[in-house]
Tab-separated table of C-alpha atoms in Angstrom:
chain	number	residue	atom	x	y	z
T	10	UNK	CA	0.000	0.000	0.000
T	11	UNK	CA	1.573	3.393	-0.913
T	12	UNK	CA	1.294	6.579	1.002
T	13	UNK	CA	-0.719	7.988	-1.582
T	14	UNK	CA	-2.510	8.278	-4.364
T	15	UNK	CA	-1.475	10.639	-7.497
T	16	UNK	CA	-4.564	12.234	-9.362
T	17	UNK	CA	-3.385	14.270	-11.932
T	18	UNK	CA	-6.233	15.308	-13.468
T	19	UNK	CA	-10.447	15.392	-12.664
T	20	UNK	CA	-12.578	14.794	-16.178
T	21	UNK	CA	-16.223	15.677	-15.298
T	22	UNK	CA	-18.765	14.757	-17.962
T	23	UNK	CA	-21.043	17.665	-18.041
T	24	UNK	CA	-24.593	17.349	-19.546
T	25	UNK	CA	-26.518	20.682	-18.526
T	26	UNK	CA	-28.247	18.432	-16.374
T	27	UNK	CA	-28.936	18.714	-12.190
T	28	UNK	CA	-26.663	15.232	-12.037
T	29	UNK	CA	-24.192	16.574	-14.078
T	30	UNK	CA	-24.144	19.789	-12.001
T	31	UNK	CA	-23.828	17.701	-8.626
T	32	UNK	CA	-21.125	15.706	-10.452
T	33	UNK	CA	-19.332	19.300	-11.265
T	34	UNK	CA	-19.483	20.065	-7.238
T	35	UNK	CA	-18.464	16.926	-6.032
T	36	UNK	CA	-15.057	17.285	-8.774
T	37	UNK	CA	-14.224	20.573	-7.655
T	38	UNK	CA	-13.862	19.321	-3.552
T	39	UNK	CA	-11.869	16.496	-4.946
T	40	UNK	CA	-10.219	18.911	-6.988
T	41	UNK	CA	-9.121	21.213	-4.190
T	42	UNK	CA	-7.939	18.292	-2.128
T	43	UNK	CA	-5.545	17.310	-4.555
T	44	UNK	CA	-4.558	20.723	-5.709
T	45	UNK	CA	-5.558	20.053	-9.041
T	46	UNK	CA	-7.961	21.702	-11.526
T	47	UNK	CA	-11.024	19.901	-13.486
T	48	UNK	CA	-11.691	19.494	-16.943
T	49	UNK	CA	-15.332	19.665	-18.183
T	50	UNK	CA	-16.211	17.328	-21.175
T	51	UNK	CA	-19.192	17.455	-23.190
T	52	UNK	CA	-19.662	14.465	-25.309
T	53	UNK	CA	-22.156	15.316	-28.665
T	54	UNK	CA	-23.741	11.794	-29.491
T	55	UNK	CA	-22.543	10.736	-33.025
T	56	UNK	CA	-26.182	10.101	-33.459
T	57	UNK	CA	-26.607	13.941	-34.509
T	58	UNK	CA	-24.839	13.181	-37.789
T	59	UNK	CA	-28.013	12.055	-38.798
T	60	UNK	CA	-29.882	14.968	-38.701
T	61	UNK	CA	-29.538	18.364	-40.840
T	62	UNK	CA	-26.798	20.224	-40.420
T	63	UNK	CA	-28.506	23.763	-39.194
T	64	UNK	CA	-29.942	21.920	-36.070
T	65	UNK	CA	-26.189	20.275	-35.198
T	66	UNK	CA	-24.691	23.708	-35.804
T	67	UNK	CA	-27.251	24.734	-32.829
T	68	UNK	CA	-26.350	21.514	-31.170
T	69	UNK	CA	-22.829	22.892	-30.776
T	70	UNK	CA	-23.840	26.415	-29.564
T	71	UNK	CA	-25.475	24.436	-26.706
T	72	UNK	CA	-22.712	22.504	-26.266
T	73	UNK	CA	-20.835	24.936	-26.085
T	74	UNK	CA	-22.734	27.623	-23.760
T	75	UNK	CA	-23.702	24.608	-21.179
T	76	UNK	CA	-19.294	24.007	-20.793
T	77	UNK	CA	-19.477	27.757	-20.517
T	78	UNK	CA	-22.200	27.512	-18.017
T	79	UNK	CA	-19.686	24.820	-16.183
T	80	UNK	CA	-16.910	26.145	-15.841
T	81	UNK	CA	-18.946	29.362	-14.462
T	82	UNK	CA	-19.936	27.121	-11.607
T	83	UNK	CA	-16.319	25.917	-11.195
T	84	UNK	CA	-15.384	29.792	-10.876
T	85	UNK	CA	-18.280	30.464	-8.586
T	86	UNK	CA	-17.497	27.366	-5.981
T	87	UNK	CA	-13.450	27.747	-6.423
T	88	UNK	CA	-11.926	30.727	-7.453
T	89	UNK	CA	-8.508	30.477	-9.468
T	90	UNK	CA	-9.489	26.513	-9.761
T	91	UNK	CA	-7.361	25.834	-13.289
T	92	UNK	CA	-10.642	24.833	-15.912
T	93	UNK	CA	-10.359	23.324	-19.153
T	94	UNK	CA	-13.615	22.358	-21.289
T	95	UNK	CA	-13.427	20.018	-23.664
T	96	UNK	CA	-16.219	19.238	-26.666
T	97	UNK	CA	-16.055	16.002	-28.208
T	98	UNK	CA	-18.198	13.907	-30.951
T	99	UNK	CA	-18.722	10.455	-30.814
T	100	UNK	CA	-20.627	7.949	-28.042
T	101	UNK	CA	-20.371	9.657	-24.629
T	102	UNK	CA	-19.366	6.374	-22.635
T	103	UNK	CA	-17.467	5.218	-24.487
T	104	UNK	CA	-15.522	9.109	-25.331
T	105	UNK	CA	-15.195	9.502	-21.631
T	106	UNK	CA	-13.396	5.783	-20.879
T	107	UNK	CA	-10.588	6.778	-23.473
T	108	UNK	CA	-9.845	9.644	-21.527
T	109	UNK	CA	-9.460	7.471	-18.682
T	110	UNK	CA	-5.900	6.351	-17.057
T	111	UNK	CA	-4.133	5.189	-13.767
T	112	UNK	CA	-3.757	8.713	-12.682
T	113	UNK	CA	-7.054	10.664	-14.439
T	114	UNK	CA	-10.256	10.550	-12.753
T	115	UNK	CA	-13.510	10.565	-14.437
T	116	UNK	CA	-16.586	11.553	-12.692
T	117	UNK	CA	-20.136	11.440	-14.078
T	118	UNK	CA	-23.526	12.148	-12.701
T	119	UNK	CA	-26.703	10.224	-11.827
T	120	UNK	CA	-30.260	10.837	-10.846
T	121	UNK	CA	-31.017	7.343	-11.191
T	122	UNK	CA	-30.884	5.177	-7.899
T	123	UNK	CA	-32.159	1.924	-6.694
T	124	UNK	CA	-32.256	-0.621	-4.453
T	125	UNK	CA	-31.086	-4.792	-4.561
T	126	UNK	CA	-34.217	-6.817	-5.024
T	127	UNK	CA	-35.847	-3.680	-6.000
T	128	UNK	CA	-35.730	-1.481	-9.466
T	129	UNK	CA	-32.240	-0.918	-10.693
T	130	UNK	CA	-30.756	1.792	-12.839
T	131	UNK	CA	-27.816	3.320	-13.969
T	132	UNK	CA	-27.002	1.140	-17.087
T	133	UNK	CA	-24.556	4.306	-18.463
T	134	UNK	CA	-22.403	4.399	-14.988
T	135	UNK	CA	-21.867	0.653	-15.469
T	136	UNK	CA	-20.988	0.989	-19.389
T	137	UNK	CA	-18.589	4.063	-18.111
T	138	UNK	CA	-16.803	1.565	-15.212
T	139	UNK	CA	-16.525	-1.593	-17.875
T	140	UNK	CA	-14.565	0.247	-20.011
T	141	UNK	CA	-12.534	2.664	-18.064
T	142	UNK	CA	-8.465	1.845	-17.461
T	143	UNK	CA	-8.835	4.111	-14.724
T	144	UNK	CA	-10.718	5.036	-11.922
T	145	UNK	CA	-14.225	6.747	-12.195
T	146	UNK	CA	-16.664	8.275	-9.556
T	147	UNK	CA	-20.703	8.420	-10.519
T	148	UNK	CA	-22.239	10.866	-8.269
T	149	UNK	CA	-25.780	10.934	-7.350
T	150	UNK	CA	-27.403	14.096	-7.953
T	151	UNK	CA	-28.358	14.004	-3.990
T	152	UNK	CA	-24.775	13.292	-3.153
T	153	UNK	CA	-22.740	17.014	-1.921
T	154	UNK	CA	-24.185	18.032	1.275
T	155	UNK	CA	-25.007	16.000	4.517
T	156	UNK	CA	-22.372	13.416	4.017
T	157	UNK	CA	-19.899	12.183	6.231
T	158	UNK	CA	-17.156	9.677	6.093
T	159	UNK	CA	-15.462	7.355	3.601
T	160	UNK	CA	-16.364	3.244	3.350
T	161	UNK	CA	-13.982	0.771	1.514
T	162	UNK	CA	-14.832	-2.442	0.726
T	163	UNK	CA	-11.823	-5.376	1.435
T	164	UNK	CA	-10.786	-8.327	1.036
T	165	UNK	CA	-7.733	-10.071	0.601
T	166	UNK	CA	-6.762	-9.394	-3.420
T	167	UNK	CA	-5.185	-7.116	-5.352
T	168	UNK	CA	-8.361	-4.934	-5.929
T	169	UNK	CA	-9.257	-5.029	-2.374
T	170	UNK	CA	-5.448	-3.780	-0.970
T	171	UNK	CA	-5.779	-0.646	-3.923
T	172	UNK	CA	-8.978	0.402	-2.895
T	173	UNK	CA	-8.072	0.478	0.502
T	174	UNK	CA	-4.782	3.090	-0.439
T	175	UNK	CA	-7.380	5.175	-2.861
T	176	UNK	CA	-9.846	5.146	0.410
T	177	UNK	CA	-7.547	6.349	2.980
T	178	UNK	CA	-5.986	8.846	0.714
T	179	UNK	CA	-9.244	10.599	0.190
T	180	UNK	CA	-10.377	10.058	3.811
T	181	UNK	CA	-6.902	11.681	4.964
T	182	UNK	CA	-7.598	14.140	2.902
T	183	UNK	CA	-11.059	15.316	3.489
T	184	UNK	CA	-10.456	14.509	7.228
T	185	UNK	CA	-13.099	12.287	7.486
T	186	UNK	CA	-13.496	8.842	9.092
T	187	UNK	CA	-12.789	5.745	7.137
T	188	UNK	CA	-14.856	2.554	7.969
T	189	UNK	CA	-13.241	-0.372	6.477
T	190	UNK	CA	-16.047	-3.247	5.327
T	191	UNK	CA	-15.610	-6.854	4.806
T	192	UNK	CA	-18.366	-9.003	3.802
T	193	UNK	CA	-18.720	-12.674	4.400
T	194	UNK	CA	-21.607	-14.489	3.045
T	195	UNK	CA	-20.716	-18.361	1.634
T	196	UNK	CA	-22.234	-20.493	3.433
T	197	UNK	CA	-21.148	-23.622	5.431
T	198	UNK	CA	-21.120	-26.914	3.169
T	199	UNK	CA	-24.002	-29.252	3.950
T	200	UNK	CA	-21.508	-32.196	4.189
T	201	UNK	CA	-19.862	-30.689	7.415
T	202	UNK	CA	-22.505	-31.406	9.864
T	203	UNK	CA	-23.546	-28.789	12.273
T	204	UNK	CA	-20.704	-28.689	14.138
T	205	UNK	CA	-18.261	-28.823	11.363
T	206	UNK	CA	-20.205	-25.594	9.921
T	207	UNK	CA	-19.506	-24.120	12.940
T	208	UNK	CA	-15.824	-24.600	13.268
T	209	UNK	CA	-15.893	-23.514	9.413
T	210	UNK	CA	-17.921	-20.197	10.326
T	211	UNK	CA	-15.454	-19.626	13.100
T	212	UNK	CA	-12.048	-19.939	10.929
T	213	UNK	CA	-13.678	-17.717	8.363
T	214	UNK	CA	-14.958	-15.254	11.281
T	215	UNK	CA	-10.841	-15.584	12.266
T	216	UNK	CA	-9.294	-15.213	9.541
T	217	UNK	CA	-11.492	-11.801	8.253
T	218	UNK	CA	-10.721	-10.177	11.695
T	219	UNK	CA	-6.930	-10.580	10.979
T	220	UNK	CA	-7.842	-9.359	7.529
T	221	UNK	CA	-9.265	-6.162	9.005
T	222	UNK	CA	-6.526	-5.815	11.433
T	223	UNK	CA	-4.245	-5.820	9.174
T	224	UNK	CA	-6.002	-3.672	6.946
T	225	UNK	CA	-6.567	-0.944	9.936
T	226	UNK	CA	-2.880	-1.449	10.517
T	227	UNK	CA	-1.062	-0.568	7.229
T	228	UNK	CA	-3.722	2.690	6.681
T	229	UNK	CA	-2.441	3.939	10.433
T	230	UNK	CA	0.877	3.266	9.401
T	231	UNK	CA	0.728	5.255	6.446
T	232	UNK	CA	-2.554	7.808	7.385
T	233	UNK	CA	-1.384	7.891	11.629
T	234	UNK	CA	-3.817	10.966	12.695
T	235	UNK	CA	-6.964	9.438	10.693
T	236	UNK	CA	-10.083	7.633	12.248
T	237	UNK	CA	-10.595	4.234	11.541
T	238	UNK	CA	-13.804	1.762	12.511
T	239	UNK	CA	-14.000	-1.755	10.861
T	240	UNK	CA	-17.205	-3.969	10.339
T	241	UNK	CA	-17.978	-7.522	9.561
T	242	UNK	CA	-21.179	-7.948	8.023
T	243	UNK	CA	-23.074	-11.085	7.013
T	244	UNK	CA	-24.411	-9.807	4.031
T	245	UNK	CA	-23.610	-9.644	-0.391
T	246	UNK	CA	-20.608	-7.487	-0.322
T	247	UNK	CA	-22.431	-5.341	-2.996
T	248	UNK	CA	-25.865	-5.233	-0.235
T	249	UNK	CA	-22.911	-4.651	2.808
T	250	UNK	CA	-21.371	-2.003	1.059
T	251	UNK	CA	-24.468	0.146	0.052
T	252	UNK	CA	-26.135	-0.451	3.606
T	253	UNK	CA	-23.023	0.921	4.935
T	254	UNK	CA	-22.153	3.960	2.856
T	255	UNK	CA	-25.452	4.981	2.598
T	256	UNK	CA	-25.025	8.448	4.335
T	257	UNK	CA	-21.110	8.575	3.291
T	258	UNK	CA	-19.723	11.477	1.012
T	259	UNK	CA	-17.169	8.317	-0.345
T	260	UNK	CA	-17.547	4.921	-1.625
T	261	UNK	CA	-14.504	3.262	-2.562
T	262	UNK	CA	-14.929	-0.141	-4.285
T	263	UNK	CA	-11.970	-2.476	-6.145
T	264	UNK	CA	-13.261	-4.305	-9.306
T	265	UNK	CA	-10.697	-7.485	-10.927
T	266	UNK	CA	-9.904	-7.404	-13.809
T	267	UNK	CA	-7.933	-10.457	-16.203
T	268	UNK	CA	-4.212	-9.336	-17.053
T	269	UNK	CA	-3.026	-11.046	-19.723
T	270	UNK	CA	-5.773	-9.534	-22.801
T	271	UNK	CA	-5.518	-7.379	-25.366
T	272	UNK	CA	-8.782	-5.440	-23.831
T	273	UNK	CA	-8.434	-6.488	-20.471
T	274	UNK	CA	-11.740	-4.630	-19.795
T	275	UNK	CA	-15.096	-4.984	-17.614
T	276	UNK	CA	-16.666	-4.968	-14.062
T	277	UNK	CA	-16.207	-7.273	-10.687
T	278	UNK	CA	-19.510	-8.475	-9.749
T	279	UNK	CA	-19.475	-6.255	-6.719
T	280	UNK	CA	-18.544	-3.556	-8.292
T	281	UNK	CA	-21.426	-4.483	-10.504
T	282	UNK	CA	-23.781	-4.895	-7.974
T	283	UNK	CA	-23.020	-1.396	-6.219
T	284	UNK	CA	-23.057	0.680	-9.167
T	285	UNK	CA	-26.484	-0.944	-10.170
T	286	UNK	CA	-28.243	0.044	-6.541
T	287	UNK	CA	-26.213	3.408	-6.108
T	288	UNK	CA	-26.877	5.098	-2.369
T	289	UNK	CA	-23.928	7.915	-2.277
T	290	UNK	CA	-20.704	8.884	-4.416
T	291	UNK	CA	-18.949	6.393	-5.640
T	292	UNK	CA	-15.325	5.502	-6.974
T	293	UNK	CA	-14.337	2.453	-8.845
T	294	UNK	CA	-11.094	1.084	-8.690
T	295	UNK	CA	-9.699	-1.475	-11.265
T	296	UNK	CA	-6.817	-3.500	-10.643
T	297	UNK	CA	-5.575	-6.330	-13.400
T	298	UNK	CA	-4.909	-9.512	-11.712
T	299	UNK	CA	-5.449	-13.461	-12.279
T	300	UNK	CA	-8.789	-13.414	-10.361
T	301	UNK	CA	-11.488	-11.213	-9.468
T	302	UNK	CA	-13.597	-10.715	-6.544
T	303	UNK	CA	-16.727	-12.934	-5.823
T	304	UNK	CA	-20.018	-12.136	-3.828
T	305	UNK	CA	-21.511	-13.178	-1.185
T	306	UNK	CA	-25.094	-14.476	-0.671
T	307	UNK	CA	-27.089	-13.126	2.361
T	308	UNK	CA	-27.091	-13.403	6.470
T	309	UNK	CA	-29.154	-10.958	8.816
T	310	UNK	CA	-25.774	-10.957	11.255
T	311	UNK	CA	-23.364	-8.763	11.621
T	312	UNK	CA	-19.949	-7.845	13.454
T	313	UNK	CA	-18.897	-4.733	14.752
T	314	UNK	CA	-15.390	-3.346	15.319
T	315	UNK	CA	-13.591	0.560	16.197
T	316	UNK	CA	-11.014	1.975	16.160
T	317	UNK	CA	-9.751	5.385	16.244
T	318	UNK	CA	-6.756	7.349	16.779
């Protein structure tokens, strides 16, 4: 785990809409907190080439005055915040994923929300994470004000260890509380017996409180003067996660992905999952290893652990 993470630039797709506006906000705090500027991008859907061309020449005078309108809102909620604005042509997922890289975040907005079991949205957000190299944040348009603390999800891979780093980065940097989450849901095999389901639930229960405590460890190692609290919760990781971080300003979830491929591309399933039932900002971050991360099904228990410094 490194002492921190580098992002060198903040890519906000902008839209005109009250998402996209909350999505704007939300860049510029991360902005200031890594003493960077933002860059607004407006994608035009190649689907205007088949209209005339005096309505796309108006299509590009709106483009244009809503990144004007933008970067007027980055002025107004950070003076002498560097702004670039960007117009583009093409299929706006897919337009704002090639922008993406290890150290370039790109942030979108959402109105749409949901909950597992229940209705689901946000089919764009999940094209946007699947084909992203880098991370990407999808902000709900509820998501500025009246949130507090960041949630990581763990576990003990590749994607779980680099979420944690992006996680306590931005907690130490907002100065905000980071409650570390590990889900455990597979159940027992029937072939144990009861008491050999027992002793299995146990080792598991054993070995994810070392996994915590280890986690909790290298962040105060690194992050000494920030907050931690750690939770074991008998739940889907994707279900865990979103209960958790529903009132959080941060999200922070690793998603696997296959090394080894020419377009080593796509989501984890928890990843998946979370993005589908959105509750609060979120960041996805891909790592490329030989295996991803699985899900859990569900338990009504849960575990409860602190710690703060």
């Amino acid at each position: 785990m490194s002492n921190d993470t580098i992002v060198e630039r903040i890519i906000v797709g902008v839209d005109g809409s009250v998402p996209s506006r909350a999505a704007i906000r939300w860049s510029v705090e991360r902005a200031r907190s890594h003493d960077t500027g933002v860059v607004l991008v407006h994608v035009m859907d190649d689907e205007w080439g088949a209209i005339g061309s005096q309505l796309i020449a108006e299509a590009n005078r709106g483009s244009v005055d809503m990144l004007d309108a933008g970067a007027r809102m980055v002025h107004e909620l950070s003076p002498g915040m560097p702004i670039t604005v960007e117009l583009l042509y093409g299929s706006p997922m897919w337009e704002l994923a090639q922008l993406s890289n290890e150290t370039t975040l790109v942030v979108v907005g959402t109105h749409k929300t949901g909950f597992h079991y229940g209705r689901a949205f946000g089919s764009r957000s999940l094209q946007l994470a699947s084909l992203a190299r880098g991370p990407i944040a999808v902000v709900p348009e509820s998501a500025v004000r009246l949130r507090r603390g960041v949630v990581v999800g763990i576990d003990d891979t590749t994607a779980g260890r680099n979420a944690l780093a992006v996680a306590a980065s931005e907690a130490d940097r907002a100065g905000s509380e980071l409650t570390l989450v590990r889900a455990l849901d597979t159940p027992a095999p029937d072939y144990l017996g009861e008491g050999g389901k027992r002793s299995w639930q146990e080792e598991r229960d054993t070995h994810a409180r070392r996994e915590l405590t280890d986690a909790v460890s290298r962040v105060q190692e690194l992050h000494p003067r920030l907050a931690t609290r750690s939770r074991i919760i008998r739940r889907p990781a994707g279900i865990a996660l979103n209960e958790v971080s529903r009132n959080a300003e941060l999200l922070v979830v690793g998603s696997s992905r296959r090394s080894g491929f020419e377009q080593a591309n796509g989501l984890g399933s928890v990843a998946y999952d979370v993005l589908l039932n959105l509750v609060c900002p979120t960041m996805i971050v891909h790592s490329y290893v030989g295996e991803s991360t699985r899900p859990e099904s569900p338990h009504p228990q849960e575990e409860h652990h602190e710690h703060a410094r």
